[in-house]
PDB file of C-alpha atoms and ligand atoms in Angstrom:
ATOM      1  CA  MET A  13     -21.306  78.087  55.924  1.00  0.00           C
ATOM      2  CA  ASP A  14     -18.423  76.226  54.051  1.00  0.00           C
ATOM      3  CA  ILE A  15     -18.284  72.313  55.306  1.00  0.00           C
ATOM      4  CA  ILE A  16     -14.716  70.975  54.831  1.00  0.00           C
ATOM      5  CA  LYS A  17     -16.407  67.830  53.724  1.00  0.00           C
ATOM      6  CA  ASP A  18     -17.427  68.931  50.971  1.00  0.00           C
ATOM      7  CA  ARG A  19     -14.484  70.409  49.056  1.00  0.00           C
ATOM      8  CA  PRO A  20     -12.786  68.262  46.329  1.00  0.00           C
ATOM      9  CA  ILE A  21     -10.194  66.108  46.623  1.00  0.00           C
ATOM     10  CA  GLY A  22      -7.023  66.084  44.189  1.00  0.00           C
ATOM     11  CA  VAL A  23      -5.487  63.038  42.706  1.00  0.00           C
ATOM     12  CA  PHE A  24      -2.598  63.568  39.918  1.00  0.00           C
ATOM     13  CA  ASP A  25      -0.154  61.721  37.799  1.00  0.00           C
ATOM     14  CA  SER A  26       2.140  62.173  34.898  1.00  0.00           C
ATOM     15  CA  GLY A  27      -0.623  60.891  33.032  1.00  0.00           C
ATOM     16  CA  ILE A  28      -3.268  57.853  32.328  1.00  0.00           C
ATOM     17  CA  GLY A  29      -1.397  55.931  35.358  1.00  0.00           C
ATOM     18  CA  GLY A  30      -3.266  57.533  38.287  1.00  0.00           C
ATOM     19  CA  LEU A  31      -6.670  56.331  36.648  1.00  0.00           C
ATOM     20  CA  THR A  32      -5.850  53.151  38.473  1.00  0.00           C
ATOM     21  CA  VAL A  33      -6.288  55.005  41.717  1.00  0.00           C
ATOM     22  CA  LEU A  34      -9.188  56.922  40.621  1.00  0.00           C
ATOM     23  CA  GLU A  35     -11.098  53.788  39.587  1.00  0.00           C
ATOM     24  CA  LYS A  36     -10.522  52.607  42.859  1.00  0.00           C
ATOM     25  CA  LEU A  37     -11.466  55.645  44.869  1.00  0.00           C
ATOM     26  CA  TYR A  38     -14.619  55.539  42.877  1.00  0.00           C
ATOM     27  CA  GLU A  39     -15.648  52.132  44.559  1.00  0.00           C
ATOM     28  CA  ALA A  40     -14.456  53.369  48.159  1.00  0.00           C
ATOM     29  CA  CYS A  41     -15.336  56.678  47.781  1.00  0.00           C
ATOM     30  CA  PRO A  42     -18.142  57.013  45.540  1.00  0.00           C
ATOM     31  CA  HIS A  43     -19.451  60.387  46.824  1.00  0.00           C
ATOM     32  CA  GLU A  44     -16.510  62.740  46.071  1.00  0.00           C
ATOM     33  CA  HIS A  45     -15.901  65.453  43.953  1.00  0.00           C
ATOM     34  CA  TYR A  46     -12.262  64.689  42.375  1.00  0.00           C
ATOM     35  CA  ILE A  47      -9.923  66.808  40.539  1.00  0.00           C
ATOM     36  CA  TYR A  48      -7.750  65.231  38.196  1.00  0.00           C
ATOM     37  CA  TYR A  49      -4.775  66.542  36.961  1.00  0.00           C
ATOM     38  CA  ALA A  50      -2.661  64.789  34.445  1.00  0.00           C
ATOM     39  CA  ASP A  51       0.789  66.371  33.918  1.00  0.00           C
ATOM     40  CA  THR A  52       1.507  65.031  30.795  1.00  0.00           C
ATOM     41  CA  LYS A  53       3.464  68.073  29.378  1.00  0.00           C
ATOM     42  CA  ASN A  54       6.059  66.473  31.881  1.00  0.00           C
ATOM     43  CA  LEU A  55       5.392  62.872  31.211  1.00  0.00           C
ATOM     44  CA  PRO A  56       7.904  60.566  32.104  1.00  0.00           C
ATOM     45  CA  TYR A  57       8.154  61.618  35.607  1.00  0.00           C
ATOM     46  CA  GLY A  58      10.488  58.636  36.203  1.00  0.00           C
ATOM     47  CA  GLU A  59      13.483  60.515  33.879  1.00  0.00           C
ATOM     48  CA  LYS A  60      13.410  63.733  36.153  1.00  0.00           C
ATOM     49  CA  THR A  61      15.622  64.825  39.034  1.00  0.00           C
ATOM     50  CA  LYS A  62      14.188  65.152  42.569  1.00  0.00           C
ATOM     51  CA  ASP A  63      14.720  68.956  42.158  1.00  0.00           C
ATOM     52  CA  GLU A  64      12.765  69.272  38.932  1.00  0.00           C
ATOM     53  CA  LEU A  65       9.760  66.997  40.253  1.00  0.00           C
ATOM     54  CA  ILE A  66       9.681  69.299  43.365  1.00  0.00           C
ATOM     55  CA  ASP A  67       9.254  72.402  41.232  1.00  0.00           C
ATOM     56  CA  ILE A  68       6.781  70.594  39.352  1.00  0.00           C
ATOM     57  CA  VAL A  69       4.734  69.207  42.280  1.00  0.00           C
ATOM     58  CA  ARG A  70       4.539  72.064  44.217  1.00  0.00           C
ATOM     59  CA  LYS A  71       2.667  73.742  41.418  1.00  0.00           C
ATOM     60  CA  ILE A  72       0.332  70.961  41.432  1.00  0.00           C
ATOM     61  CA  PHE A  73       0.094  71.355  45.371  1.00  0.00           C
ATOM     62  CA  ASP A  74      -0.486  75.022  45.103  1.00  0.00           C
ATOM     63  CA  PHE A  75      -3.151  74.900  42.006  1.00  0.00           C
ATOM     64  CA  TYR A  76      -4.848  72.352  44.476  1.00  0.00           C
ATOM     65  CA  GLN A  77      -4.746  74.924  47.336  1.00  0.00           C
ATOM     66  CA  GLN A  78      -6.278  77.550  44.929  1.00  0.00           C
ATOM     67  CA  GLN A  79      -9.240  75.141  44.120  1.00  0.00           C
ATOM     68  CA  ASP A  80      -9.664  74.683  47.904  1.00  0.00           C
ATOM     69  CA  VAL A  81      -9.633  70.700  48.182  1.00  0.00           C
ATOM     70  CA  LYS A  82      -9.621  68.934  51.544  1.00  0.00           C
ATOM     71  CA  ALA A  83      -6.769  66.291  50.526  1.00  0.00           C
ATOM     72  CA  VAL A  84      -4.313  65.251  47.685  1.00  0.00           C
ATOM     73  CA  VAL A  85      -3.744  61.725  46.491  1.00  0.00           C
ATOM     74  CA  MET A  86      -0.495  61.328  45.032  1.00  0.00           C
ATOM     75  CA  ALA A  87      -1.653  58.702  42.454  1.00  0.00           C
ATOM     76  CA  CYS A  88       2.168  58.696  41.467  1.00  0.00           C
ATOM     77  CA  ASN A  89       5.009  56.504  43.145  1.00  0.00           C
ATOM     78  CA  THR A  90       7.538  58.708  41.527  1.00  0.00           C
ATOM     79  CA  SER A  91       6.521  61.838  43.365  1.00  0.00           C
ATOM     80  CA  SER A  92       5.908  59.947  46.453  1.00  0.00           C
ATOM     81  CA  ALA A  93       9.600  58.686  46.494  1.00  0.00           C
ATOM     82  CA  LEU A  94      11.216  62.134  45.387  1.00  0.00           C
ATOM     83  CA  VAL A  95       8.553  64.757  46.795  1.00  0.00           C
ATOM     84  CA  TYR A  96       6.013  64.014  49.348  1.00  0.00           C
ATOM     85  CA  GLU A  97       8.853  64.374  52.020  1.00  0.00           C
ATOM     86  CA  GLU A  98       9.668  67.851  51.082  1.00  0.00           C
ATOM     87  CA  LEU A  99       6.361  68.815  50.577  1.00  0.00           C
ATOM     88  CA  MET A 100       4.540  67.409  53.380  1.00  0.00           C
ATOM     89  CA  ASP A 101       4.251  70.385  55.857  1.00  0.00           C
ATOM     90  CA  ASP A 102       3.857  73.075  53.536  1.00  0.00           C
ATOM     91  CA  TYR A 103       0.311  72.427  52.932  1.00  0.00           C
ATOM     92  CA  ASP A 104      -3.000  72.675  55.092  1.00  0.00           C
ATOM     93  CA  PHE A 105      -4.845  69.891  52.967  1.00  0.00           C
ATOM     94  CA  LEU A 106      -4.454  66.435  53.942  1.00  0.00           C
ATOM     95  CA  ILE A 107      -1.996  64.329  51.734  1.00  0.00           C
ATOM     96  CA  TYR A 108      -1.770  60.582  51.055  1.00  0.00           C
ATOM     97  CA  PRO A 109       1.824  59.128  49.033  1.00  0.00           C
ATOM     98  CA  ILE A 110       1.012  56.133  47.801  1.00  0.00           C
ATOM     99  CA  ILE A 111       4.373  54.478  48.113  1.00  0.00           C
ATOM    100  CA  GLN A 112       4.310  55.100  52.424  1.00  0.00           C
ATOM    101  CA  ILE A 113       0.873  53.967  52.394  1.00  0.00           C
ATOM    102  CA  THR A 114       1.301  50.646  50.293  1.00  0.00           C
ATOM    103  CA  ALA A 115       4.007  49.821  52.631  1.00  0.00           C
ATOM    104  CA  GLU A 116       2.659  49.814  55.599  1.00  0.00           C
ATOM    105  CA  CYS A 117      -0.344  47.535  54.309  1.00  0.00           C
ATOM    106  CA  VAL A 118       2.274  45.138  52.273  1.00  0.00           C
ATOM    107  CA  ALA A 119       4.221  44.885  55.867  1.00  0.00           C
ATOM    108  CA  GLU A 120       0.939  43.409  57.073  1.00  0.00           C
ATOM    109  CA  MET A 121       0.928  40.885  55.011  1.00  0.00           C
ATOM    110  CA  ASN A 122       3.690  38.556  56.360  1.00  0.00           C
ATOM    111  CA  LEU A 123       5.322  38.199  53.473  1.00  0.00           C
ATOM    112  CA  LYS A 124       9.421  37.430  53.166  1.00  0.00           C
ATOM    113  CA  ARG A 125      10.624  38.092  49.662  1.00  0.00           C
ATOM    114  CA  ILE A 126       8.787  41.197  47.695  1.00  0.00           C
ATOM    115  CA  GLY A 127       9.633  42.181  44.376  1.00  0.00           C
ATOM    116  CA  VAL A 128       8.955  45.948  43.233  1.00  0.00           C
ATOM    117  CA  LEU A 129       8.570  47.122  39.320  1.00  0.00           C
ATOM    118  CA  ALA A 130       8.829  50.992  39.089  1.00  0.00           C
ATOM    119  CA  THR A 131      10.312  54.069  37.309  1.00  0.00           C
ATOM    120  CA  ASN A 132      13.793  54.481  37.223  1.00  0.00           C
ATOM    121  CA  ALA A 133      13.832  57.890  39.892  1.00  0.00           C
ATOM    122  CA  THR A 134      11.899  55.485  42.019  1.00  0.00           C
ATOM    123  CA  VAL A 135      13.856  52.595  42.069  1.00  0.00           C
ATOM    124  CA  GLU A 136      16.719  54.598  42.619  1.00  0.00           C
ATOM    125  CA  SER A 137      15.576  56.718  45.438  1.00  0.00           C
ATOM    126  CA  HIS A 138      14.745  53.021  46.706  1.00  0.00           C
ATOM    127  CA  ALA A 139      11.647  54.428  48.854  1.00  0.00           C
ATOM    128  CA  TYR A 140       9.768  51.244  48.624  1.00  0.00           C
ATOM    129  CA  LEU A 141      12.707  49.379  50.445  1.00  0.00           C
ATOM    130  CA  LYS A 142      13.151  52.041  52.650  1.00  0.00           C
ATOM    131  CA  SER A 143       9.425  52.245  53.853  1.00  0.00           C
ATOM    132  CA  LEU A 144       8.835  48.628  53.856  1.00  0.00           C
ATOM    133  CA  VAL A 145      11.683  47.689  56.178  1.00  0.00           C
ATOM    134  CA  GLU A 146      10.842  50.588  58.599  1.00  0.00           C
ATOM    135  CA  HIS A 147       7.566  48.024  58.878  1.00  0.00           C
ATOM    136  CA  ASP A 148       9.499  44.922  58.610  1.00  0.00           C
ATOM    137  CA  ARG A 149      13.279  45.110  58.837  1.00  0.00           C
ATOM    138  CA  MET A 150      13.372  40.995  57.692  1.00  0.00           C
ATOM    139  CA  LEU A 151      11.696  41.608  54.501  1.00  0.00           C
ATOM    140  CA  LEU A 152      13.932  40.907  51.654  1.00  0.00           C
ATOM    141  CA  VAL A 153      13.239  43.370  48.827  1.00  0.00           C
ATOM    142  CA  LYS A 154      14.254  43.668  45.177  1.00  0.00           C
ATOM    143  CA  GLU A 155      13.661  46.687  43.272  1.00  0.00           C
ATOM    144  CA  SER A 156      13.851  46.645  39.362  1.00  0.00           C
ATOM    145  CA  ALA A 157      12.731  49.525  36.908  1.00  0.00           C
ATOM    146  CA  CYS A 158      10.739  48.875  33.681  1.00  0.00           C
ATOM    147  CA  PRO A 159      11.277  52.745  31.881  1.00  0.00           C
ATOM    148  CA  LEU A 160       9.384  51.234  28.940  1.00  0.00           C
ATOM    149  CA  TRP A 161       6.140  50.248  29.958  1.00  0.00           C
ATOM    150  CA  VAL A 162       5.143  53.947  31.018  1.00  0.00           C
ATOM    151  CA  SER A 163       5.601  54.726  27.129  1.00  0.00           C
ATOM    152  CA  MET A 164       3.583  51.333  26.166  1.00  0.00           C
ATOM    153  CA  VAL A 165       0.721  52.666  28.336  1.00  0.00           C
ATOM    154  CA  GLU A 166       0.512  56.103  26.853  1.00  0.00           C
ATOM    155  CA  HIS A 167       0.922  54.761  23.421  1.00  0.00           C
ATOM    156  CA  LYS A 168       4.436  56.851  22.446  1.00  0.00           C
ATOM    157  CA  LYS A 169       5.459  54.085  20.180  1.00  0.00           C
ATOM    158  CA  GLU A 170       8.706  56.599  19.283  1.00  0.00           C
ATOM    159  CA  ASP A 171       9.901  55.663  22.453  1.00  0.00           C
ATOM    160  CA  TYR A 172       9.927  51.913  21.290  1.00  0.00           C
ATOM    161  CA  GLU A 173       9.655  51.495  17.813  1.00  0.00           C
ATOM    162  CA  ASP A 174      12.129  49.128  16.787  1.00  0.00           C
ATOM    163  CA  GLU A 175      11.138  46.754  20.060  1.00  0.00           C
ATOM    164  CA  ASP A 176       8.742  43.954  20.137  1.00  0.00           C
ATOM    165  CA  GLU A 177       6.851  44.170  23.061  1.00  0.00           C
ATOM    166  CA  ASP A 178       6.484  41.189  24.234  1.00  0.00           C
ATOM    167  CA  ALA A 179      10.401  41.325  24.679  1.00  0.00           C
ATOM    168  CA  ILE A 180       9.925  44.574  26.759  1.00  0.00           C
ATOM    169  CA  MET A 181       7.881  42.662  28.789  1.00  0.00           C
ATOM    170  CA  LEU A 182      10.163  39.661  29.487  1.00  0.00           C
ATOM    171  CA  GLU A 183      13.284  42.088  29.964  1.00  0.00           C
ATOM    172  CA  TYR A 184      11.625  43.559  32.722  1.00  0.00           C
ATOM    173  CA  LEU A 185       9.485  40.550  34.450  1.00  0.00           C
ATOM    174  CA  GLU A 186      12.306  37.820  34.627  1.00  0.00           C
ATOM    175  CA  PRO A 187      15.103  39.412  36.675  1.00  0.00           C
ATOM    176  CA  ILE A 188      12.214  40.214  39.304  1.00  0.00           C
ATOM    177  CA  LEU A 189      10.571  36.355  38.713  1.00  0.00           C
ATOM    178  CA  ASP A 190      14.412  34.938  38.964  1.00  0.00           C
ATOM    179  CA  PHE A 191      14.361  36.802  42.763  1.00  0.00           C
ATOM    180  CA  ARG A 192      11.468  33.963  43.701  1.00  0.00           C
ATOM    181  CA  PRO A 193       9.213  36.772  45.699  1.00  0.00           C
ATOM    182  CA  ASP A 194       6.111  35.906  47.440  1.00  0.00           C
ATOM    183  CA  LYS A 195       4.342  39.008  45.905  1.00  0.00           C
ATOM    184  CA  ILE A 196       5.413  42.107  43.377  1.00  0.00           C
ATOM    185  CA  ILE A 197       4.478  45.448  43.637  1.00  0.00           C
ATOM    186  CA  LEU A 198       3.213  47.129  40.692  1.00  0.00           C
ATOM    187  CA  GLY A 199       5.290  50.374  42.049  1.00  0.00           C
ATOM    188  CA  CYS A 200       4.455  52.744  39.339  1.00  0.00           C
ATOM    189  CA  THR A 201       0.357  53.645  38.563  1.00  0.00           C
ATOM    190  CA  HIS A 202       0.723  52.978  34.822  1.00  0.00           C
ATOM    191  CA  TYR A 203       1.584  49.506  35.315  1.00  0.00           C
ATOM    192  CA  PRO A 204      -1.709  48.304  36.616  1.00  0.00           C
ATOM    193  CA  HIS A 205      -3.136  48.708  32.756  1.00  0.00           C
ATOM    194  CA  LEU A 206      -0.308  46.090  31.456  1.00  0.00           C
ATOM    195  CA  MET A 207      -2.084  43.411  33.463  1.00  0.00           C
ATOM    196  CA  ASN A 208      -3.293  41.666  30.369  1.00  0.00           C
ATOM    197  CA  LYS A 209       0.171  41.864  28.871  1.00  0.00           C
ATOM    198  CA  ILE A 210       1.833  40.919  32.216  1.00  0.00           C
ATOM    199  CA  LYS A 211      -0.211  37.728  33.001  1.00  0.00           C
ATOM    200  CA  ARG A 212       1.005  36.094  29.622  1.00  0.00           C
ATOM    201  CA  PHE A 213       4.245  35.730  31.562  1.00  0.00           C
ATOM    202  CA  ALA A 214       3.245  35.379  35.125  1.00  0.00           C
ATOM    203  CA  ARG A 215       0.066  34.616  37.388  1.00  0.00           C
ATOM    204  CA  LYS A 216      -1.944  37.546  38.120  1.00  0.00           C
ATOM    205  CA  SER A 217      -1.862  36.346  41.806  1.00  0.00           C
ATOM    206  CA  LEU A 218       1.776  37.218  42.012  1.00  0.00           C
ATOM    207  CA  PHE A 219       1.134  41.093  41.579  1.00  0.00           C
ATOM    208  CA  ILE A 220       0.049  43.786  44.420  1.00  0.00           C
ATOM    209  CA  ASN A 221      -2.095  46.691  42.562  1.00  0.00           C
ATOM    210  CA  PRO A 222      -1.473  49.194  45.428  1.00  0.00           C
ATOM    211  CA  ALA A 223      -4.873  51.283  44.090  1.00  0.00           C
ATOM    212  CA  ASP A 224      -6.492  48.282  46.118  1.00  0.00           C
ATOM    213  CA  CYS A 225      -4.903  49.094  49.777  1.00  0.00           C
ATOM    214  CA  PHE A 226      -4.179  52.705  49.054  1.00  0.00           C
ATOM    215  CA  SER A 227      -8.136  53.576  48.183  1.00  0.00           C
ATOM    216  CA  GLU A 228      -8.956  51.784  50.912  1.00  0.00           C
ATOM    217  CA  TYR A 229      -6.582  53.796  53.555  1.00  0.00           C
ATOM    218  CA  ILE A 230      -7.867  56.876  51.772  1.00  0.00           C
ATOM    219  CA  LYS A 231     -11.591  55.933  52.755  1.00  0.00           C
ATOM    220  CA  LYS A 232     -10.900  54.990  56.404  1.00  0.00           C
ATOM    221  CA  ASP A 233      -8.704  58.084  56.918  1.00  0.00           C
ATOM    222  CA  LEU A 234     -11.026  60.640  55.648  1.00  0.00           C
ATOM    223  CA  GLU A 235     -13.945  58.991  57.910  1.00  0.00           C
ATOM    224  CA  ASN A 236     -11.351  58.941  60.802  1.00  0.00           C
ATOM    225  CA  SER A 237     -10.949  62.807  59.653  1.00  0.00           C
ATOM    226  CA  GLY A 238     -14.378  63.713  59.710  1.00  0.00           C
ATOM    227  CA  LEU A 239     -13.721  64.297  55.826  1.00  0.00           C
ATOM    228  CA  ARG A 240     -15.589  61.654  54.166  1.00  0.00           C
ATOM    229  CA  LYS A 241     -18.851  62.437  51.895  1.00  0.00           C
ATOM    230  CA  THR A 242     -21.304  59.888  52.186  1.00  0.00           C
ATOM    231  CA  TYR A 243     -23.734  61.693  50.473  1.00  0.00           C
ATOM    232  CA  GLY A 244     -24.243  63.341  46.470  1.00  0.00           C
ATOM    233  CA  VAL A 245     -22.895  63.006  43.189  1.00  0.00           C
ATOM    234  CA  LEU A 246     -19.511  61.500  42.151  1.00  0.00           C
ATOM    235  CA  ARG A 247     -17.972  64.337  40.210  1.00  0.00           C
ATOM    236  CA  THR A 248     -14.450  64.429  38.468  1.00  0.00           C
ATOM    237  CA  ASP A 249     -12.863  67.697  36.731  1.00  0.00           C
ATOM    238  CA  PHE A 250     -10.371  66.633  34.415  1.00  0.00           C
ATOM    239  CA  TYR A 251      -7.232  68.752  34.184  1.00  0.00           C
ATOM    240  CA  VAL A 252      -4.316  68.210  31.463  1.00  0.00           C
ATOM    241  CA  SER A 253      -1.324  69.852  30.992  1.00  0.00           C
ATOM    242  CA  SER A 254      -1.205  69.024  27.203  1.00  0.00           C
ATOM    243  CA  ASN A 255      -2.389  67.478  24.204  1.00  0.00           C
ATOM    244  CA  PRO A 256      -6.005  66.841  25.876  1.00  0.00           C
ATOM    245  CA  GLN A 257      -7.347  64.765  22.888  1.00  0.00           C
ATOM    246  CA  ALA A 258      -4.757  62.213  23.356  1.00  0.00           C
ATOM    247  CA  PHE A 259      -5.494  62.116  27.135  1.00  0.00           C
ATOM    248  CA  LYS A 260      -9.530  61.433  26.237  1.00  0.00           C
ATOM    249  CA  LYS A 261      -8.671  58.686  23.862  1.00  0.00           C
ATOM    250  CA  ASN A 262      -5.901  56.928  26.093  1.00  0.00           C
ATOM    251  CA  ALA A 263      -8.164  57.203  29.053  1.00  0.00           C
ATOM    252  CA  SER A 264     -11.396  56.022  27.719  1.00  0.00           C
ATOM    253  CA  VAL A 265     -10.118  52.860  27.651  1.00  0.00           C
ATOM    254  CA  PHE A 266      -9.997  52.746  31.419  1.00  0.00           C
ATOM    255  CA  ILE A 267     -12.634  55.112  32.613  1.00  0.00           C
ATOM    256  CA  LYS A 268     -15.675  56.736  31.027  1.00  0.00           C
ATOM    257  CA  MET A 269     -15.020  60.733  30.090  1.00  0.00           C
ATOM    258  CA  LYS A 270     -17.745  62.289  28.461  1.00  0.00           C
ATOM    259  CA  ASP A 271     -16.160  65.730  27.618  1.00  0.00           C
ATOM    260  CA  LEU A 272     -12.541  66.650  26.853  1.00  0.00           C
ATOM    261  CA  PRO A 273     -10.222  67.626  30.024  1.00  0.00           C
ATOM    262  CA  GLN A 274      -9.263  71.083  30.598  1.00  0.00           C
ATOM    263  CA  LEU A 275      -5.790  72.522  29.052  1.00  0.00           C
ATOM    264  CA  LEU A 276      -3.998  73.855  32.192  1.00  0.00           C
ATOM    265  CA  GLU A 277      -0.301  74.716  32.043  1.00  0.00           C
ATOM    266  CA  LEU A 278       0.715  75.311  35.387  1.00  0.00           C
TER     267      LEU A 278
HETATM  268  N1  DGL B 318       3.107  56.739  36.917  1.00  0.00           N
HETATM  269  C1  DGL B 318       3.700  57.515  37.579  1.00  0.00           C
HETATM  270  C2  DGL B 318       4.491  56.559  39.024  1.00  0.00           C
HETATM  271  O1  DGL B 318       3.588  56.335  39.739  1.00  0.00           O
HETATM  272  C3  DGL B 318       4.920  58.227  37.029  1.00  0.00           C
HETATM  273  C4  DGL B 318       5.091  57.401  35.958  1.00  0.00           C
HETATM  274  C5  DGL B 318       6.303  58.230  34.901  1.00  0.00           C
HETATM  275  O2  DGL B 318       5.591  59.456  34.243  1.00  0.00           O
HETATM  276  O3  DGL B 318       7.305  58.311  34.593  1.00  0.00           O
HETATM  277  O4  DGL B 318       5.715  56.731  39.235  1.00  0.00           O
END
């Protein structure tokens, strides 16, 4: 008999950003079988149009459907901002979008001024602003884009070869710090990977890594749906849409990876 609880959970992002979510899921739900898809061929998502992203994410969801997953974790803010509402009713599995769930958690923190750092596409969509004020309309929110941070995390030096890394950090941090926020949401899953650099310019406790509340929410929701696995060994199958070697090298700074990810262009 097929037990739905035993089915895998899809987790995807454009690259290694989603690993900041995956590592928290390992703590919150340590018995699951995860299928991580890193769409490095289409990175950066933050520079894509809404239509392009809908096409891209539909293919990823179709792949997860073939894999018979019980849930898909959108470990990518940009696709949660632009695609979630378009596709949310088209599939049978549970779908967890990072922005909408983070906004719910942050709105419960009784803050007044919230900064959001995210990709160009996420900022232009105002998805954080809209989701946050839906829960608390008194919140003051400033959203700001940090386009080069994804390239820094993915070691795409060609994108910023003439620029100094400290200058890039400050260029994006200063305007959001000037807003005097109570907290700053790291609204792109790549950004928590830069915490060591960020904390040279601002105190670490100012920043919210959405992966913390997101993974806890997923744990509780799976539990409430009777779908959380509480037995068996943790397993992850990694897939990547280009250059498995580079992904393994970049990812292994943050996560143990025994084998090369499988190459899968969707
Ligand atoms: N890490 C993703 C996000 O949370 C996408 C970054 C990108 O590819 O631009 O938005």
